[in-house]
CSV table of C-alpha atoms in Angstrom, one decimal:
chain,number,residue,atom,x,y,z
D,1,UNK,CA,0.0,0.0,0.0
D,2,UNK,CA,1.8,3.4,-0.9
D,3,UNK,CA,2.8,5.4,2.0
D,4,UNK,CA,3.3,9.4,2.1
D,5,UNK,CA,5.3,11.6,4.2
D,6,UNK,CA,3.5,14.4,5.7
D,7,UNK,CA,5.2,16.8,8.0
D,8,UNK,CA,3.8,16.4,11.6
D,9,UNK,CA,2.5,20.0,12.3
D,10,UNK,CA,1.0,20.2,9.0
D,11,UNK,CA,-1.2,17.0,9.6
D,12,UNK,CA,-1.4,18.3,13.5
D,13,UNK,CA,-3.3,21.6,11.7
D,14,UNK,CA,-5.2,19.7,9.2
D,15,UNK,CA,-6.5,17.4,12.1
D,16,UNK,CA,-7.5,20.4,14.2
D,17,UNK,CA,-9.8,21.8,11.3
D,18,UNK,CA,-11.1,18.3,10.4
D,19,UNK,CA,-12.1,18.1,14.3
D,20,UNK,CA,-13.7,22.0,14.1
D,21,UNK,CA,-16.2,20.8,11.1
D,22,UNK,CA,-17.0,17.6,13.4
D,23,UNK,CA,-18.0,19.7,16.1
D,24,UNK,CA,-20.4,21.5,13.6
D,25,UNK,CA,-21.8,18.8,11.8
D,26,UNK,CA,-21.2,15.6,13.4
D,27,UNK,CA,-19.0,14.1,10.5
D,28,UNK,CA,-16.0,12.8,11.3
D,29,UNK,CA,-13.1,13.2,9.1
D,30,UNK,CA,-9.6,12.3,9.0
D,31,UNK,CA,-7.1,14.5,7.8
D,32,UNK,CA,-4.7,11.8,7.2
D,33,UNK,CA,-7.1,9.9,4.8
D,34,UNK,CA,-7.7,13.3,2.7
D,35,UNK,CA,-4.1,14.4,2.3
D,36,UNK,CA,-3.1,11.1,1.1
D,37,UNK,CA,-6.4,9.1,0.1
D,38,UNK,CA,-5.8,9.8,-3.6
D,39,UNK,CA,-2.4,8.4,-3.5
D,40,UNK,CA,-3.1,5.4,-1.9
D,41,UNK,CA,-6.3,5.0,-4.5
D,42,UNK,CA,-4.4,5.5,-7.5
D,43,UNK,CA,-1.1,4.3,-6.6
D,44,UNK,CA,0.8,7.3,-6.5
D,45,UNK,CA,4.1,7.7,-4.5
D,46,UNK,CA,6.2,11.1,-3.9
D,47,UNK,CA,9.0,11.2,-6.6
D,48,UNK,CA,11.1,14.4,-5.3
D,49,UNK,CA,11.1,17.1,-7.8
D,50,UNK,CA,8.6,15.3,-9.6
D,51,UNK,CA,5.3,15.5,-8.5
D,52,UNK,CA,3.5,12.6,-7.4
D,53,UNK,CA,1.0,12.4,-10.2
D,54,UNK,CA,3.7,13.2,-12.5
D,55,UNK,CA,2.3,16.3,-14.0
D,56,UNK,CA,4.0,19.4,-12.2
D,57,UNK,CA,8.2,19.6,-12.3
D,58,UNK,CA,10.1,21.7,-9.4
D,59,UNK,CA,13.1,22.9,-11.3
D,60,UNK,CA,15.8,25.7,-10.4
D,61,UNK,CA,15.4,29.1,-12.0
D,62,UNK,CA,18.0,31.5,-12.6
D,63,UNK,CA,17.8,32.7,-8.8
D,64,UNK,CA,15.1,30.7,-7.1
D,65,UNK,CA,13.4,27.6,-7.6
D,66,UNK,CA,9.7,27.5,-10.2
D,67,UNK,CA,7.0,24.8,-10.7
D,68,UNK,CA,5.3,24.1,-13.8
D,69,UNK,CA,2.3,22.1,-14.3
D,70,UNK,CA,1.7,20.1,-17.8
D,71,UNK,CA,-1.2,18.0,-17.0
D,72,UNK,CA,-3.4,19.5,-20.0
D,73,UNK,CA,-2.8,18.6,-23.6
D,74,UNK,CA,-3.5,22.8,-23.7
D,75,UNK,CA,-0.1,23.4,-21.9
D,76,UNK,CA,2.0,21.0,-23.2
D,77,UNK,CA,0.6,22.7,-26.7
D,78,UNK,CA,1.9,26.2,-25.3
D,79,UNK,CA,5.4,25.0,-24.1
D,80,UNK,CA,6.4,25.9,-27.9
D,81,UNK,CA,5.3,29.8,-27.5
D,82,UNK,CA,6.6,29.6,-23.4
D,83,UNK,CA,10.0,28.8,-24.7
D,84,UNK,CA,10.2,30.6,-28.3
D,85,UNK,CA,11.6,27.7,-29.8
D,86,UNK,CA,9.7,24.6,-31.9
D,87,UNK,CA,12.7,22.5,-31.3
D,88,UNK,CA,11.1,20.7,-28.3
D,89,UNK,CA,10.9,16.9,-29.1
D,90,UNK,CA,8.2,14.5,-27.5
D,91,UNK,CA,9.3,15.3,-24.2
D,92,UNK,CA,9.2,19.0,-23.1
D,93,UNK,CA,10.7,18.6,-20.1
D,94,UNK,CA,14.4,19.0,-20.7
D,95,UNK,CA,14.0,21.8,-23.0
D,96,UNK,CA,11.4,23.3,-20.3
D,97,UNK,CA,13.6,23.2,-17.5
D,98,UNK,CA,16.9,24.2,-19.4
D,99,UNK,CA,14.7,27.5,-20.2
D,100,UNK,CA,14.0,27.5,-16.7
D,101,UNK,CA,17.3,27.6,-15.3
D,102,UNK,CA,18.1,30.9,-17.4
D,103,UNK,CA,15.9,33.0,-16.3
D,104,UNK,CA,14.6,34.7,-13.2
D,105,UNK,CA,12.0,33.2,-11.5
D,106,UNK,CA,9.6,36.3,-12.0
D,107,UNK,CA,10.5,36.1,-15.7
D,108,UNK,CA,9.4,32.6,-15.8
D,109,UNK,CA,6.2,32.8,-13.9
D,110,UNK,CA,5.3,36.1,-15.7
D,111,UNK,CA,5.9,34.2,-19.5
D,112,UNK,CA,4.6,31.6,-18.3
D,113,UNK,CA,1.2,32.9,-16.8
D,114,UNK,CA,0.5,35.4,-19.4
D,115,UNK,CA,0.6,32.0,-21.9
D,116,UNK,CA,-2.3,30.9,-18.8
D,117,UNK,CA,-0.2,28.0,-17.8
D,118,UNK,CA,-0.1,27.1,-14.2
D,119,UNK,CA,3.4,28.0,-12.7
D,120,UNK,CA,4.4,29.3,-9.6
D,121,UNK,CA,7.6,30.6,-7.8
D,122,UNK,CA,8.6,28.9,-4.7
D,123,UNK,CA,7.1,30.7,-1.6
D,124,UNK,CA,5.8,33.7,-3.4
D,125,UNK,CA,2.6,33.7,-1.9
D,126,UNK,CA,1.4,35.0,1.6
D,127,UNK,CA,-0.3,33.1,4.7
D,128,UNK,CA,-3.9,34.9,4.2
D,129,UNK,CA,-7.5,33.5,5.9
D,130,UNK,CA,-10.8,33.3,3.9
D,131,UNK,CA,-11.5,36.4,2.4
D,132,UNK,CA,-15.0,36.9,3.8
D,133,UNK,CA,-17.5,39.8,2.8
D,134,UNK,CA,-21.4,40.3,2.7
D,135,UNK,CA,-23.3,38.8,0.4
D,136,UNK,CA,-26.9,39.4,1.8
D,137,UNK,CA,-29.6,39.2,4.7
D,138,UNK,CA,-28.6,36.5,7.2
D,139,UNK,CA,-30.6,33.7,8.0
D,140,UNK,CA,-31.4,31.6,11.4
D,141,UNK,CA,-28.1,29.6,12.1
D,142,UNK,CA,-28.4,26.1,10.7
D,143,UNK,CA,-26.4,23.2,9.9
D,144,UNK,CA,-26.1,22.1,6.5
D,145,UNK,CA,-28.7,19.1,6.6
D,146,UNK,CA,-31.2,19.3,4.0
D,147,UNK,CA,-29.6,22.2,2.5
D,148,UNK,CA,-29.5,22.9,-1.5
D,149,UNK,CA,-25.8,23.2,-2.2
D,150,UNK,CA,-24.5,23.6,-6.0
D,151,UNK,CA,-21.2,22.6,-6.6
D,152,UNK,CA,-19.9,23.9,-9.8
D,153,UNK,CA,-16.1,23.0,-9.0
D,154,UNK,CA,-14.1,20.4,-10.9
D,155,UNK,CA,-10.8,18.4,-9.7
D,156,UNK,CA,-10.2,18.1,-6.2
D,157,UNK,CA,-10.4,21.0,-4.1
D,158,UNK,CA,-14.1,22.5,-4.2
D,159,UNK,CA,-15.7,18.3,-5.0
D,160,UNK,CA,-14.2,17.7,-1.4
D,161,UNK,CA,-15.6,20.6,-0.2
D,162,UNK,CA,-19.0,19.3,-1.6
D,163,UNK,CA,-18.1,15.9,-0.7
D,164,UNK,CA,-17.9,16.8,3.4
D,165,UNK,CA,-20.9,19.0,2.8
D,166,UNK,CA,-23.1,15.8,1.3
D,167,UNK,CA,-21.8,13.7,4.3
D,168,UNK,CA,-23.0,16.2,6.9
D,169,UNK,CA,-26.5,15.8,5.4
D,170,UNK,CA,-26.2,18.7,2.4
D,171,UNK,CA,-28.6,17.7,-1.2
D,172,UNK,CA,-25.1,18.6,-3.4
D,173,UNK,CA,-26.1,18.8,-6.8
D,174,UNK,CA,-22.8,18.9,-9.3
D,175,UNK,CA,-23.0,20.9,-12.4
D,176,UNK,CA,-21.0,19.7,-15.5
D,177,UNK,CA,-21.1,20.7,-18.9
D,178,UNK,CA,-21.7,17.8,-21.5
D,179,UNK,CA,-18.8,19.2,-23.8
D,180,UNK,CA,-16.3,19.9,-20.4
D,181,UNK,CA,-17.3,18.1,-17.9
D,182,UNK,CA,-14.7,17.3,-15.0
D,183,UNK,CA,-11.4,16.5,-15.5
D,184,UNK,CA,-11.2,13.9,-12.9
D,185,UNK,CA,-14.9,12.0,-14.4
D,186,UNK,CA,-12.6,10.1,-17.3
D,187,UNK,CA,-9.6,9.1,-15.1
D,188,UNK,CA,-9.6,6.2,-12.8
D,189,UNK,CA,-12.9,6.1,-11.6
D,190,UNK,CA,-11.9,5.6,-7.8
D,191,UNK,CA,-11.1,9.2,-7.1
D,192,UNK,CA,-13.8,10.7,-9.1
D,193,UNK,CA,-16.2,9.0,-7.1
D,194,UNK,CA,-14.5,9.3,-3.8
D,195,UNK,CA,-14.6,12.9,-4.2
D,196,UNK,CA,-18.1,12.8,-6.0
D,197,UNK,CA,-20.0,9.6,-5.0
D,198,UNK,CA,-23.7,10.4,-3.4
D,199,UNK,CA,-23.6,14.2,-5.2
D,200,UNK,CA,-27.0,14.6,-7.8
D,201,UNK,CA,-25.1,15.1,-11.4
D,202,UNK,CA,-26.4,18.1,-13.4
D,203,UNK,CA,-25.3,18.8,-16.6
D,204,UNK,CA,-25.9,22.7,-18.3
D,205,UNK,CA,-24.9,24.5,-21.0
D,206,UNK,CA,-23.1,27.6,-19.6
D,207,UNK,CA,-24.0,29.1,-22.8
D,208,UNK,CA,-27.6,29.1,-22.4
D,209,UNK,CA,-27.2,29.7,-18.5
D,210,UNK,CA,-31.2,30.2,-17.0
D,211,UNK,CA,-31.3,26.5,-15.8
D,212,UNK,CA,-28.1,27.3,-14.2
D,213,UNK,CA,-29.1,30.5,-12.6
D,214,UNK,CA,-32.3,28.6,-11.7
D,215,UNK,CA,-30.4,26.4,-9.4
D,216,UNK,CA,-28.4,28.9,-8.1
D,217,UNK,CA,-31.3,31.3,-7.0
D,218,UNK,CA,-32.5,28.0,-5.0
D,219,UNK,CA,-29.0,26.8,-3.2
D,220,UNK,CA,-28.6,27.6,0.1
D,221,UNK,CA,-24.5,27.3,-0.8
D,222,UNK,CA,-22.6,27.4,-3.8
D,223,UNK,CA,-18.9,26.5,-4.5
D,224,UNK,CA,-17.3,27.4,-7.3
D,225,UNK,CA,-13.5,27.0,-8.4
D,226,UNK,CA,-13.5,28.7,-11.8
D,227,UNK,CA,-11.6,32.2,-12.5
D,228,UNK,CA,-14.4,34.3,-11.2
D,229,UNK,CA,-14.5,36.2,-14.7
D,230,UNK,CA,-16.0,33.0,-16.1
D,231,UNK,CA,-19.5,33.2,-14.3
D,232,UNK,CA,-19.2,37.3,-13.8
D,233,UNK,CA,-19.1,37.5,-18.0
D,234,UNK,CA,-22.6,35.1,-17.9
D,235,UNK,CA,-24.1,37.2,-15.2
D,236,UNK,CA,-24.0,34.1,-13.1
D,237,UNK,CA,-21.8,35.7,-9.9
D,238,UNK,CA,-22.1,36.0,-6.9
D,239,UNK,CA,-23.5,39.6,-6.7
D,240,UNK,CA,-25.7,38.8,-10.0
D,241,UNK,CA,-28.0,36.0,-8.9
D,242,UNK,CA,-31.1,37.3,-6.7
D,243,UNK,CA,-30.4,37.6,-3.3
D,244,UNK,CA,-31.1,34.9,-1.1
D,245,UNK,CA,-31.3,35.1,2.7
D,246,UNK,CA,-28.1,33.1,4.9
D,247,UNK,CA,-26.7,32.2,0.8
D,248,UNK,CA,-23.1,31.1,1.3
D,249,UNK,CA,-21.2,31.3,-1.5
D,250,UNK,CA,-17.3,29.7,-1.1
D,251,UNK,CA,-15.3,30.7,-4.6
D,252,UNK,CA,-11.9,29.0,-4.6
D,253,UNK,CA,-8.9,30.1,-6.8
D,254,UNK,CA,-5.8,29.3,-7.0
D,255,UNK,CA,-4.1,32.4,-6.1
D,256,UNK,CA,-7.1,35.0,-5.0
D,257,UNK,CA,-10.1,36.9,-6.5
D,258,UNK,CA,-8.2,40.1,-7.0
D,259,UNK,CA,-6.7,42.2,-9.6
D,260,UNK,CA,-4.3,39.9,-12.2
D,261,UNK,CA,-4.2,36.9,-9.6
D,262,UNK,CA,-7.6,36.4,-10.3
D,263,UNK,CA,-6.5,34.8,-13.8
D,264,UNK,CA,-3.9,32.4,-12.8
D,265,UNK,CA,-4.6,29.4,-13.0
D,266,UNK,CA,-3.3,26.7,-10.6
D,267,UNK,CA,-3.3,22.9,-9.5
D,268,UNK,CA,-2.9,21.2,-6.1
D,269,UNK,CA,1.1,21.3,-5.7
D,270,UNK,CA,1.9,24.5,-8.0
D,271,UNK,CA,-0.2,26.1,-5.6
D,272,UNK,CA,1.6,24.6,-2.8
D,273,UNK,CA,5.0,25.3,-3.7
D,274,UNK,CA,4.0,29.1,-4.6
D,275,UNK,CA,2.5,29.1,-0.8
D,276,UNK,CA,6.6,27.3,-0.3
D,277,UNK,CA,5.0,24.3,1.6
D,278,UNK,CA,7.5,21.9,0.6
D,279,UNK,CA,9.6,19.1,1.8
D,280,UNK,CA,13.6,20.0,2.5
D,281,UNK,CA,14.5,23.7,2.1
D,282,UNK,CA,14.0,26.4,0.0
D,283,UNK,CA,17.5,25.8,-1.1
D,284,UNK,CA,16.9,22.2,-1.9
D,285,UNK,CA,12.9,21.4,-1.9
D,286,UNK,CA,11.1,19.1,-2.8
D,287,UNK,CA,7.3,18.6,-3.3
D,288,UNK,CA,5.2,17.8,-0.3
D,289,UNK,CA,3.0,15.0,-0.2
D,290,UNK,CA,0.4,14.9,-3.4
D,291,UNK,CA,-0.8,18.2,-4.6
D,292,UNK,CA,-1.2,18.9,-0.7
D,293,UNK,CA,-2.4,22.3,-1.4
D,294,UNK,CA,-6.2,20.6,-3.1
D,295,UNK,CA,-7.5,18.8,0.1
D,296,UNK,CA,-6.2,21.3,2.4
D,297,UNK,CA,-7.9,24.0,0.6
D,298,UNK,CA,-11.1,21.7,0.0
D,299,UNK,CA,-11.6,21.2,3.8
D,300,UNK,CA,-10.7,24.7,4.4
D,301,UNK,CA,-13.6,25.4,2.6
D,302,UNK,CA,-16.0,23.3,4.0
D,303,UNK,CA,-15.7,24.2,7.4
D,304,UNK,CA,-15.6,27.9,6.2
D,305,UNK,CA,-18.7,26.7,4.7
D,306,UNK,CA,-20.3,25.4,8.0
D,307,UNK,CA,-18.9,28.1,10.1
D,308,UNK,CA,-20.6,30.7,7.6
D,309,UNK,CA,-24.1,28.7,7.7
D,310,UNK,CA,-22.9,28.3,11.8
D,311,UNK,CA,-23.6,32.7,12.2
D,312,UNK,CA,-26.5,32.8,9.7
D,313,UNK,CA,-24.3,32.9,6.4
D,314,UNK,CA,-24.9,35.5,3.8
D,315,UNK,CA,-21.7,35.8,2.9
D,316,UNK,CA,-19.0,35.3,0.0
D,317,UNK,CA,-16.0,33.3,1.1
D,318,UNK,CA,-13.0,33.6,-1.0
D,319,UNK,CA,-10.0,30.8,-0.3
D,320,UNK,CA,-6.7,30.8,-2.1
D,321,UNK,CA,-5.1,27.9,-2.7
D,322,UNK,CA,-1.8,29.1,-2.5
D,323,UNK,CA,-2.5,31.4,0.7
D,324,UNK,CA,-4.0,28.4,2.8
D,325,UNK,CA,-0.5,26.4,1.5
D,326,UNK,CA,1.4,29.4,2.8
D,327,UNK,CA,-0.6,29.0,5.9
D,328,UNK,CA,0.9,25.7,6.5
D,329,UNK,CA,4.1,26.3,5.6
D,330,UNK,CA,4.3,29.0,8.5
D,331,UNK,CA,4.5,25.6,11.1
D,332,UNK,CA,7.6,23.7,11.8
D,333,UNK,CA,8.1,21.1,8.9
D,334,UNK,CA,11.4,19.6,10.3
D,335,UNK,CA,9.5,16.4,12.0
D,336,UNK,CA,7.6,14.1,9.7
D,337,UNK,CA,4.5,11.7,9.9
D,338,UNK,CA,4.4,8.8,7.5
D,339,UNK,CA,0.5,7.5,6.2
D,340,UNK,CA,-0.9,5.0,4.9
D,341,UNK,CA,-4.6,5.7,4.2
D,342,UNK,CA,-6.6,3.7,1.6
D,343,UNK,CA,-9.9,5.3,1.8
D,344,UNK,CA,-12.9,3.0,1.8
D,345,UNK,CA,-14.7,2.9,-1.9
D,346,UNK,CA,-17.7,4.8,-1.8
D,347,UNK,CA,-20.6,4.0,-4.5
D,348,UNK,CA,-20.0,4.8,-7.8
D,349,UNK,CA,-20.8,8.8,-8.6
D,350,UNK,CA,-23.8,9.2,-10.6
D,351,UNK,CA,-23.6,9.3,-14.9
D,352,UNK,CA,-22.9,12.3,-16.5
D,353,UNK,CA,-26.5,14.0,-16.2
D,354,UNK,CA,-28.2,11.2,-15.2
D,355,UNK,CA,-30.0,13.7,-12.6
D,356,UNK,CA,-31.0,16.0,-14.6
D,357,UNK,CA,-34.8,15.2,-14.3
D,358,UNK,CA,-34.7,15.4,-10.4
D,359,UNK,CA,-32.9,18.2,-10.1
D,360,UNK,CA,-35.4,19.9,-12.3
D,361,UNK,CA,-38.1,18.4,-10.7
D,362,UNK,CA,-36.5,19.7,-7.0
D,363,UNK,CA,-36.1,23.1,-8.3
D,364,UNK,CA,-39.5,23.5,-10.1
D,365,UNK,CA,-41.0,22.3,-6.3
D,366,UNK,CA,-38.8,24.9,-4.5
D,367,UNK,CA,-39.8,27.3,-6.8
D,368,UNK,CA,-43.5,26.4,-5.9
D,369,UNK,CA,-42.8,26.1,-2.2
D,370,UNK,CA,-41.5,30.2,-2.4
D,371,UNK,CA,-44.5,31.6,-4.3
């Protein structure tokens, strides 16, 4: 069974939130299992400067040290214009990381980001909480049982966030597109439904968006993980859909909401090593655990989510991947905890849109019930 090293205070922190949402909700949850559940489902083991999915390098810069992810066949397409040269052969990696090491690591990142790849610079982000401001009336405090939560995220982060929210009694309903649906869905199925299993699946066109606004007039919470441009542009934001008393909405980026970080994109261990949560030091790191900065984040979220709901929510909460990795990598990462966690296999998820009928069935009552 595949092991992962996960440095004690880290986990210690982890553990402490994961207790926080038990108190809430009543749903325990170990930390250990969701730092290092994916590995042990798929097989993955750290490789050093390699990450442990194998998509994201660490690799010295001119004066620092970058990582670059290359997990879509979009960014292995841009590597061409990233490095100016069509001399690249079927592996981009050495040419990638021979560009690398001449230049500054602000270069880098800047090329690189400007191209949309996701990159990062190691420990260029700051420790930040939840960005929290008011989204409308508050509501009676409640607990998320029985509550309407849409759950447009994709990958890791925000589905765990609606995966702990299902368990502590939440209706999640997860919105897909039939033409990009999430990433995760075609992989090996054992994450995907780890992170998605018992979630109603919704699919929309976000081009034709008044089913979509539809559901989001009815949740009670949303979670979203896109660049927040993509819904603002559709007049599907937070700000644009009518109001509804206690609303949570939790928005998760990858390195905030504001100004030109709002549209960088980033992935579970870019994000950590731009928050520099990494194994060794910043002289000689490597990447911690598997793309730690994904279910840190995603439980970070839902007991932001809880706590929000907790006080009578209405309220946006904003999370940064890379500011809750830099909020780790403030603790002491000298001494080391090895896991082993092989998460139980829930249910398979639901089909692509297979609950497209119920939802619509759900909303057109809630609509009813609110006349």
């Amino acid at each position: 069974m595949t092991s992962s090293v996960i440095p004690t205070a880290v986990l210690s922190r982890a553990q402490r939130g994961a207790d926080a949402f038990r108190q809430l909700t009543g749903v325990d949850v170990d930390a250990a299992e969701l730092l290092t559940g994916r590995a042990g489902l798929l097989g993955l083991t750290p490789q050093g400067r390699i990450s442990a999915g194998g998509a994201t390098r660490l690799m010295r810069s001119g004066d620092g040290w970058c990582a670059l992810t290359l997990s879509r066949q979009v960014d292995v397409d841009a590597v061409p214009a990233l490095l100016e040269s069509d001399a690249i052969g079927d592996d981009p990696w050495p040419a990638v990381q021979y560009w690398v090491a001449g230049n500054a690591s602000a270069d880098v990142t800047a090329r690189a980001r400007l191209l949309g790849l996701p990159v990062a610079a190691l420990g260029e982000a700051r420790a930040a909480a939840p960005r929290i401001t008011t989204l409308g009336a508050v509501a009676p405090p409640r607990k998320p049982t029985g509550l309407l939560v849409a759950d447009l995220s994709s990958m890791w982060a925000g589905p765990l966030c609606g995966q702990l929210l299902a368990q502590a009694g939440a209706i999640v309903v997860k919105v897909e597109t039939a033409g990009r649906p999430d990433g995760t869905r075609f992989g090996q199925s054992a994450f995907f439904d780890w992170m998605n299993s018992g979630k109603l699946s919704y699919v929309v066109d976000f081009d034709e968006p008044s089913r979509l606004q539809h559901l989001l007039e009815a949740a009670d919470v949303v979670i979203e993980s896109s660049r927040p441009a993509a819904l603002a542009h559709r007049g599907l934001g937070p700000t644009d859909i009518t109001s509804r008393d206690g609303r949570v909405w939790l928005r998760i980026t990858g390195h905030g909401a504001i100004g030109e970080q709002a549209g960088w994109v980033a992935f579970g261990d870019d994000a950590a090593v731009s928050g520099g949560l990494v194994d060794g030091t910043d002289s000689d790191p490597a990447f911690c655990g598997d793309a730690i900065a994904d279910p840190l984040t995603g439980l970070r979220a839902a007991l932001s989510g809880v706590e929000s709901l907790s006080r009578g929510g209405g309220e946006l909460i904003e999370l940064s991947m890379a500011a809750v990795a830099a909020t780790y990598a403030a603790d002491d990462r000298v001494a080391e905890t090895r896991c082993t966690a092989m998460p139980t296999l829930p249910p398979a998820a639901s089909e692509l849109g297979a609950d497209n009928a119920l939802v619509e069935r759900m909303l057109a009552e809630r609509r009813l019930a609110s006349c």
